[in-house]
Amino acid sequence: MKTRSLSLALLVGLLSVAPIALADDPLKELIDQEVPALKDGTRMALTDVERAILDACARRKFKAIVVEPGVINARWENRGHSFDVSIPYTNSTYSIRYKDSVRMDFNPDKRRIDDAYNEYVDPAGVGTEKLP
């Protein structure tokens, strides 16, 4: 009798968390998003775009590194969950591209991932929400 009660309790417990474990969204990648022009209509210097992206990464708790001029790799980590993105940029556009993840329920066939990923890259995501 105790075994049956324990089994029922475990089943109810598993069913109650199943929707959370299976919750996933289509993978969002931001491609060729516009870097706003300055007030006088000119474009920001590439180093200024880089600094703005690095600052935005820091605000969102990403660890970011400049791989080469025009490319930043960034990693978000929280309690054993993580994902990596590549952020290629010019003085006129930037993109946020998924690279890899751990414990984010990524399904490569369906291109779906835990909704936390999309929350961190949306809408301007890691990039340029505070560009002048």
JSON list of C-alpha atoms in Angstrom, two decimals:
[
{"chain": "A", "resi": 1, "resn": "MET", "atom": "CA", "xyz": [0.00, 0.00, 0.00]},
{"chain": "A", "resi": 2, "resn": "LYS", "atom": "CA", "xyz": [2.82, 2.40, 0.88]},
{"chain": "A", "resi": 3, "resn": "THR", "atom": "CA", "xyz": [4.55, 1.57, -2.42]},
{"chain": "A", "resi": 4, "resn": "ARG", "atom": "CA", "xyz": [1.39, 2.38, -4.36]},
{"chain": "A", "resi": 5, "resn": "SER", "atom": "CA", "xyz": [0.97, 5.69, -2.51]},
{"chain": "A", "resi": 6, "resn": "LEU", "atom": "CA", "xyz": [4.60, 6.58, -3.15]},
{"chain": "A", "resi": 7, "resn": "SER", "atom": "CA", "xyz": [4.25, 5.68, -6.84]},
{"chain": "A", "resi": 8, "resn": "LEU", "atom": "CA", "xyz": [1.12, 7.80, -7.14]},
{"chain": "A", "resi": 9, "resn": "ALA", "atom": "CA", "xyz": [2.83, 10.73, -5.38]},
{"chain": "A", "resi": 10, "resn": "LEU", "atom": "CA", "xyz": [5.82, 10.47, -7.73]},
{"chain": "A", "resi": 11, "resn": "LEU", "atom": "CA", "xyz": [3.57, 10.32, -10.78]},
{"chain": "A", "resi": 12, "resn": "VAL", "atom": "CA", "xyz": [1.61, 13.38, -9.67]},
{"chain": "A", "resi": 13, "resn": "GLY", "atom": "CA", "xyz": [4.87, 15.18, -8.94]},
{"chain": "A", "resi": 14, "resn": "LEU", "atom": "CA", "xyz": [6.32, 14.34, -12.34]},
{"chain": "A", "resi": 15, "resn": "LEU", "atom": "CA", "xyz": [3.16, 15.39, -14.14]},
{"chain": "A", "resi": 16, "resn": "SER", "atom": "CA", "xyz": [3.08, 18.68, -12.29]},
{"chain": "A", "resi": 17, "resn": "VAL", "atom": "CA", "xyz": [6.58, 19.63, -13.53]},
{"chain": "A", "resi": 18, "resn": "ALA", "atom": "CA", "xyz": [6.32, 18.07, -16.98]},
{"chain": "A", "resi": 19, "resn": "PRO", "atom": "CA", "xyz": [4.91, 21.19, -18.67]},
{"chain": "A", "resi": 20, "resn": "ILE", "atom": "CA", "xyz": [7.83, 23.22, -17.32]},
{"chain": "A", "resi": 21, "resn": "ALA", "atom": "CA", "xyz": [10.41, 20.72, -18.54]},
{"chain": "A", "resi": 22, "resn": "LEU", "atom": "CA", "xyz": [8.77, 20.50, -21.95]},
{"chain": "A", "resi": 23, "resn": "ALA", "atom": "CA", "xyz": [8.15, 24.23, -22.37]},
{"chain": "A", "resi": 24, "resn": "ASP", "atom": "CA", "xyz": [10.04, 25.39, -25.42]},
{"chain": "A", "resi": 25, "resn": "ASP", "atom": "CA", "xyz": [9.93, 28.17, -27.98]},
{"chain": "A", "resi": 26, "resn": "PRO", "atom": "CA", "xyz": [11.15, 28.46, -31.55]},
{"chain": "A", "resi": 27, "resn": "LEU", "atom": "CA", "xyz": [14.82, 29.45, -31.49]},
{"chain": "A", "resi": 28, "resn": "LYS", "atom": "CA", "xyz": [15.14, 33.18, -32.07]},
{"chain": "A", "resi": 29, "resn": "GLU", "atom": "CA", "xyz": [18.11, 34.49, -33.97]},
{"chain": "A", "resi": 30, "resn": "LEU", "atom": "CA", "xyz": [18.39, 38.16, -34.74]},
{"chain": "A", "resi": 31, "resn": "ILE", "atom": "CA", "xyz": [19.93, 38.65, -38.17]},
{"chain": "A", "resi": 32, "resn": "ASP", "atom": "CA", "xyz": [21.13, 41.96, -39.61]},
{"chain": "A", "resi": 33, "resn": "GLN", "atom": "CA", "xyz": [19.43, 44.20, -37.06]},
{"chain": "A", "resi": 34, "resn": "GLU", "atom": "CA", "xyz": [20.06, 47.86, -37.76]},
{"chain": "A", "resi": 35, "resn": "VAL", "atom": "CA", "xyz": [22.52, 49.80, -35.63]},
{"chain": "A", "resi": 36, "resn": "PRO", "atom": "CA", "xyz": [20.88, 53.23, -35.34]},
{"chain": "A", "resi": 37, "resn": "ALA", "atom": "CA", "xyz": [22.64, 56.12, -37.04]},
{"chain": "A", "resi": 38, "resn": "LEU", "atom": "CA", "xyz": [23.81, 59.05, -34.96]},
{"chain": "A", "resi": 39, "resn": "LYS", "atom": "CA", "xyz": [21.64, 62.17, -34.75]},
{"chain": "A", "resi": 40, "resn": "ASP", "atom": "CA", "xyz": [23.63, 63.82, -37.52]},
{"chain": "A", "resi": 41, "resn": "GLY", "atom": "CA", "xyz": [23.00, 60.82, -39.79]},
{"chain": "A", "resi": 42, "resn": "THR", "atom": "CA", "xyz": [26.52, 59.42, -39.66]},
{"chain": "A", "resi": 43, "resn": "ARG", "atom": "CA", "xyz": [27.37, 55.90, -38.52]},
{"chain": "A", "resi": 44, "resn": "MET", "atom": "CA", "xyz": [29.03, 55.00, -35.25]},
{"chain": "A", "resi": 45, "resn": "ALA", "atom": "CA", "xyz": [32.63, 53.87, -35.35]},
{"chain": "A", "resi": 46, "resn": "LEU", "atom": "CA", "xyz": [33.06, 50.10, -35.20]},
{"chain": "A", "resi": 47, "resn": "THR", "atom": "CA", "xyz": [34.80, 50.42, -31.81]},
{"chain": "A", "resi": 48, "resn": "ASP", "atom": "CA", "xyz": [31.77, 52.32, -30.43]},
{"chain": "A", "resi": 49, "resn": "VAL", "atom": "CA", "xyz": [29.39, 49.61, -31.65]},
{"chain": "A", "resi": 50, "resn": "GLU", "atom": "CA", "xyz": [31.66, 47.01, -30.05]},
{"chain": "A", "resi": 51, "resn": "ARG", "atom": "CA", "xyz": [31.67, 48.91, -26.73]},
{"chain": "A", "resi": 52, "resn": "ALA", "atom": "CA", "xyz": [27.86, 49.27, -26.78]},
{"chain": "A", "resi": 53, "resn": "ILE", "atom": "CA", "xyz": [27.43, 45.52, -27.36]},
{"chain": "A", "resi": 54, "resn": "LEU", "atom": "CA", "xyz": [29.93, 44.63, -24.62]},
{"chain": "A", "resi": 55, "resn": "ASP", "atom": "CA", "xyz": [28.17, 47.00, -22.20]},
{"chain": "A", "resi": 56, "resn": "ALA", "atom": "CA", "xyz": [24.77, 45.48, -23.05]},
{"chain": "A", "resi": 57, "resn": "CYS", "atom": "CA", "xyz": [26.23, 41.97, -22.53]},
{"chain": "A", "resi": 58, "resn": "ALA", "atom": "CA", "xyz": [27.50, 42.98, -19.10]},
{"chain": "A", "resi": 59, "resn": "ARG", "atom": "CA", "xyz": [24.09, 44.44, -18.14]},
{"chain": "A", "resi": 60, "resn": "ARG", "atom": "CA", "xyz": [22.44, 41.14, -19.07]},
{"chain": "A", "resi": 61, "resn": "LYS", "atom": "CA", "xyz": [25.05, 39.08, -17.18]},
{"chain": "A", "resi": 62, "resn": "PHE", "atom": "CA", "xyz": [26.73, 37.62, -20.27]},
{"chain": "A", "resi": 63, "resn": "LYS", "atom": "CA", "xyz": [30.44, 36.86, -20.31]},
{"chain": "A", "resi": 64, "resn": "ALA", "atom": "CA", "xyz": [31.60, 38.31, -23.60]},
{"chain": "A", "resi": 65, "resn": "ILE", "atom": "CA", "xyz": [34.87, 38.33, -25.48]},
{"chain": "A", "resi": 66, "resn": "VAL", "atom": "CA", "xyz": [35.90, 40.02, -28.71]},
{"chain": "A", "resi": 67, "resn": "VAL", "atom": "CA", "xyz": [37.09, 37.21, -30.98]},
{"chain": "A", "resi": 68, "resn": "GLU", "atom": "CA", "xyz": [38.16, 39.61, -33.72]},
{"chain": "A", "resi": 69, "resn": "PRO", "atom": "CA", "xyz": [37.03, 43.06, -34.83]},
{"chain": "A", "resi": 70, "resn": "GLY", "atom": "CA", "xyz": [33.40, 42.60, -35.85]},
{"chain": "A", "resi": 71, "resn": "VAL", "atom": "CA", "xyz": [32.73, 39.39, -33.86]},
{"chain": "A", "resi": 72, "resn": "ILE", "atom": "CA", "xyz": [31.88, 38.91, -30.17]},
{"chain": "A", "resi": 73, "resn": "ASN", "atom": "CA", "xyz": [31.20, 35.55, -28.55]},
{"chain": "A", "resi": 74, "resn": "ALA", "atom": "CA", "xyz": [29.01, 35.67, -25.44]},
{"chain": "A", "resi": 75, "resn": "ARG", "atom": "CA", "xyz": [27.91, 33.12, -22.83]},
{"chain": "A", "resi": 76, "resn": "TRP", "atom": "CA", "xyz": [25.01, 33.27, -20.38]},
{"chain": "A", "resi": 77, "resn": "GLU", "atom": "CA", "xyz": [25.08, 30.92, -17.37]},
{"chain": "A", "resi": 78, "resn": "ASN", "atom": "CA", "xyz": [22.67, 30.34, -14.50]},
{"chain": "A", "resi": 79, "resn": "ARG", "atom": "CA", "xyz": [22.46, 27.32, -12.16]},
{"chain": "A", "resi": 80, "resn": "GLY", "atom": "CA", "xyz": [23.95, 24.83, -14.58]},
{"chain": "A", "resi": 81, "resn": "HIS", "atom": "CA", "xyz": [22.04, 26.19, -17.57]},
{"chain": "A", "resi": 82, "resn": "SER", "atom": "CA", "xyz": [23.99, 28.03, -20.25]},
{"chain": "A", "resi": 83, "resn": "PHE", "atom": "CA", "xyz": [24.02, 29.08, -23.86]},
{"chain": "A", "resi": 84, "resn": "ASP", "atom": "CA", "xyz": [26.53, 30.59, -26.24]},
{"chain": "A", "resi": 85, "resn": "VAL", "atom": "CA", "xyz": [25.89, 33.08, -29.01]},
{"chain": "A", "resi": 86, "resn": "SER", "atom": "CA", "xyz": [27.99, 34.72, -31.68]},
{"chain": "A", "resi": 87, "resn": "ILE", "atom": "CA", "xyz": [27.41, 38.42, -32.30]},
{"chain": "A", "resi": 88, "resn": "PRO", "atom": "CA", "xyz": [28.82, 39.56, -35.64]},
{"chain": "A", "resi": 89, "resn": "TYR", "atom": "CA", "xyz": [28.53, 43.32, -36.17]},
{"chain": "A", "resi": 90, "resn": "THR", "atom": "CA", "xyz": [29.44, 46.20, -38.42]},
{"chain": "A", "resi": 91, "resn": "ASN", "atom": "CA", "xyz": [28.85, 49.90, -37.96]},
{"chain": "A", "resi": 92, "resn": "SER", "atom": "CA", "xyz": [25.41, 49.45, -39.57]},
{"chain": "A", "resi": 93, "resn": "THR", "atom": "CA", "xyz": [24.13, 45.98, -38.52]},
{"chain": "A", "resi": 94, "resn": "TYR", "atom": "CA", "xyz": [24.47, 43.29, -35.86]},
{"chain": "A", "resi": 95, "resn": "SER", "atom": "CA", "xyz": [23.22, 39.74, -35.51]},
{"chain": "A", "resi": 96, "resn": "ILE", "atom": "CA", "xyz": [22.79, 37.36, -32.57]},
{"chain": "A", "resi": 97, "resn": "ARG", "atom": "CA", "xyz": [23.32, 33.75, -33.63]},
{"chain": "A", "resi": 98, "resn": "TYR", "atom": "CA", "xyz": [22.84, 30.66, -31.47]},
{"chain": "A", "resi": 99, "resn": "LYS", "atom": "CA", "xyz": [25.97, 28.50, -31.10]},
{"chain": "A", "resi": 100, "resn": "ASP", "atom": "CA", "xyz": [25.42, 25.96, -28.32]},
{"chain": "A", "resi": 101, "resn": "SER", "atom": "CA", "xyz": [23.66, 25.34, -25.01]},
{"chain": "A", "resi": 102, "resn": "VAL", "atom": "CA", "xyz": [23.64, 23.15, -21.91]},
{"chain": "A", "resi": 103, "resn": "ARG", "atom": "CA", "xyz": [20.40, 22.16, -20.13]},
{"chain": "A", "resi": 104, "resn": "MET", "atom": "CA", "xyz": [18.32, 24.52, -22.31]},
{"chain": "A", "resi": 105, "resn": "ASP", "atom": "CA", "xyz": [16.31, 21.69, -23.93]},
{"chain": "A", "resi": 106, "resn": "PHE", "atom": "CA", "xyz": [17.50, 22.63, -27.41]},
{"chain": "A", "resi": 107, "resn": "ASN", "atom": "CA", "xyz": [15.95, 20.45, -30.11]},
{"chain": "A", "resi": 108, "resn": "PRO", "atom": "CA", "xyz": [18.05, 20.80, -33.28]},
{"chain": "A", "resi": 109, "resn": "ASP", "atom": "CA", "xyz": [15.48, 19.07, -35.50]},
{"chain": "A", "resi": 110, "resn": "LYS", "atom": "CA", "xyz": [12.63, 21.38, -34.48]},
{"chain": "A", "resi": 111, "resn": "ARG", "atom": "CA", "xyz": [14.92, 24.38, -33.75]},
{"chain": "A", "resi": 112, "resn": "ARG", "atom": "CA", "xyz": [13.23, 24.86, -30.36]},
{"chain": "A", "resi": 113, "resn": "ILE", "atom": "CA", "xyz": [14.76, 25.91, -27.04]},
{"chain": "A", "resi": 114, "resn": "ASP", "atom": "CA", "xyz": [13.85, 26.87, -23.48]},
{"chain": "A", "resi": 115, "resn": "ASP", "atom": "CA", "xyz": [12.03, 30.21, -23.48]},
{"chain": "A", "resi": 116, "resn": "ALA", "atom": "CA", "xyz": [14.72, 31.74, -21.23]},
{"chain": "A", "resi": 117, "resn": "TYR", "atom": "CA", "xyz": [17.02, 31.85, -24.27]},
{"chain": "A", "resi": 118, "resn": "ASN", "atom": "CA", "xyz": [14.63, 34.04, -26.23]},
{"chain": "A", "resi": 119, "resn": "GLU", "atom": "CA", "xyz": [14.06, 36.30, -23.23]},
{"chain": "A", "resi": 120, "resn": "TYR", "atom": "CA", "xyz": [17.77, 37.05, -23.10]},
{"chain": "A", "resi": 121, "resn": "VAL", "atom": "CA", "xyz": [18.21, 37.77, -26.81]},
{"chain": "A", "resi": 122, "resn": "ASP", "atom": "CA", "xyz": [14.92, 39.67, -27.31]},
{"chain": "A", "resi": 123, "resn": "PRO", "atom": "CA", "xyz": [14.24, 42.28, -28.60]},
{"chain": "A", "resi": 124, "resn": "ALA", "atom": "CA", "xyz": [17.59, 44.02, -28.93]},
{"chain": "A", "resi": 125, "resn": "GLY", "atom": "CA", "xyz": [18.95, 41.32, -26.74]},
{"chain": "A", "resi": 126, "resn": "VAL", "atom": "CA", "xyz": [22.60, 41.29, -26.03]},
{"chain": "A", "resi": 127, "resn": "GLY", "atom": "CA", "xyz": [23.19, 44.14, -28.38]},
{"chain": "A", "resi": 128, "resn": "THR", "atom": "CA", "xyz": [22.21, 47.66, -28.92]},
{"chain": "A", "resi": 129, "resn": "GLU", "atom": "CA", "xyz": [19.23, 48.75, -26.83]},
{"chain": "A", "resi": 130, "resn": "LYS", "atom": "CA", "xyz": [21.22, 51.75, -25.58]},
{"chain": "A", "resi": 131, "resn": "LEU", "atom": "CA", "xyz": [23.06, 52.81, -28.73]},
{"chain": "A", "resi": 132, "resn": "PRO", "atom": "CA", "xyz": [22.81, 56.58, -29.33]}
]
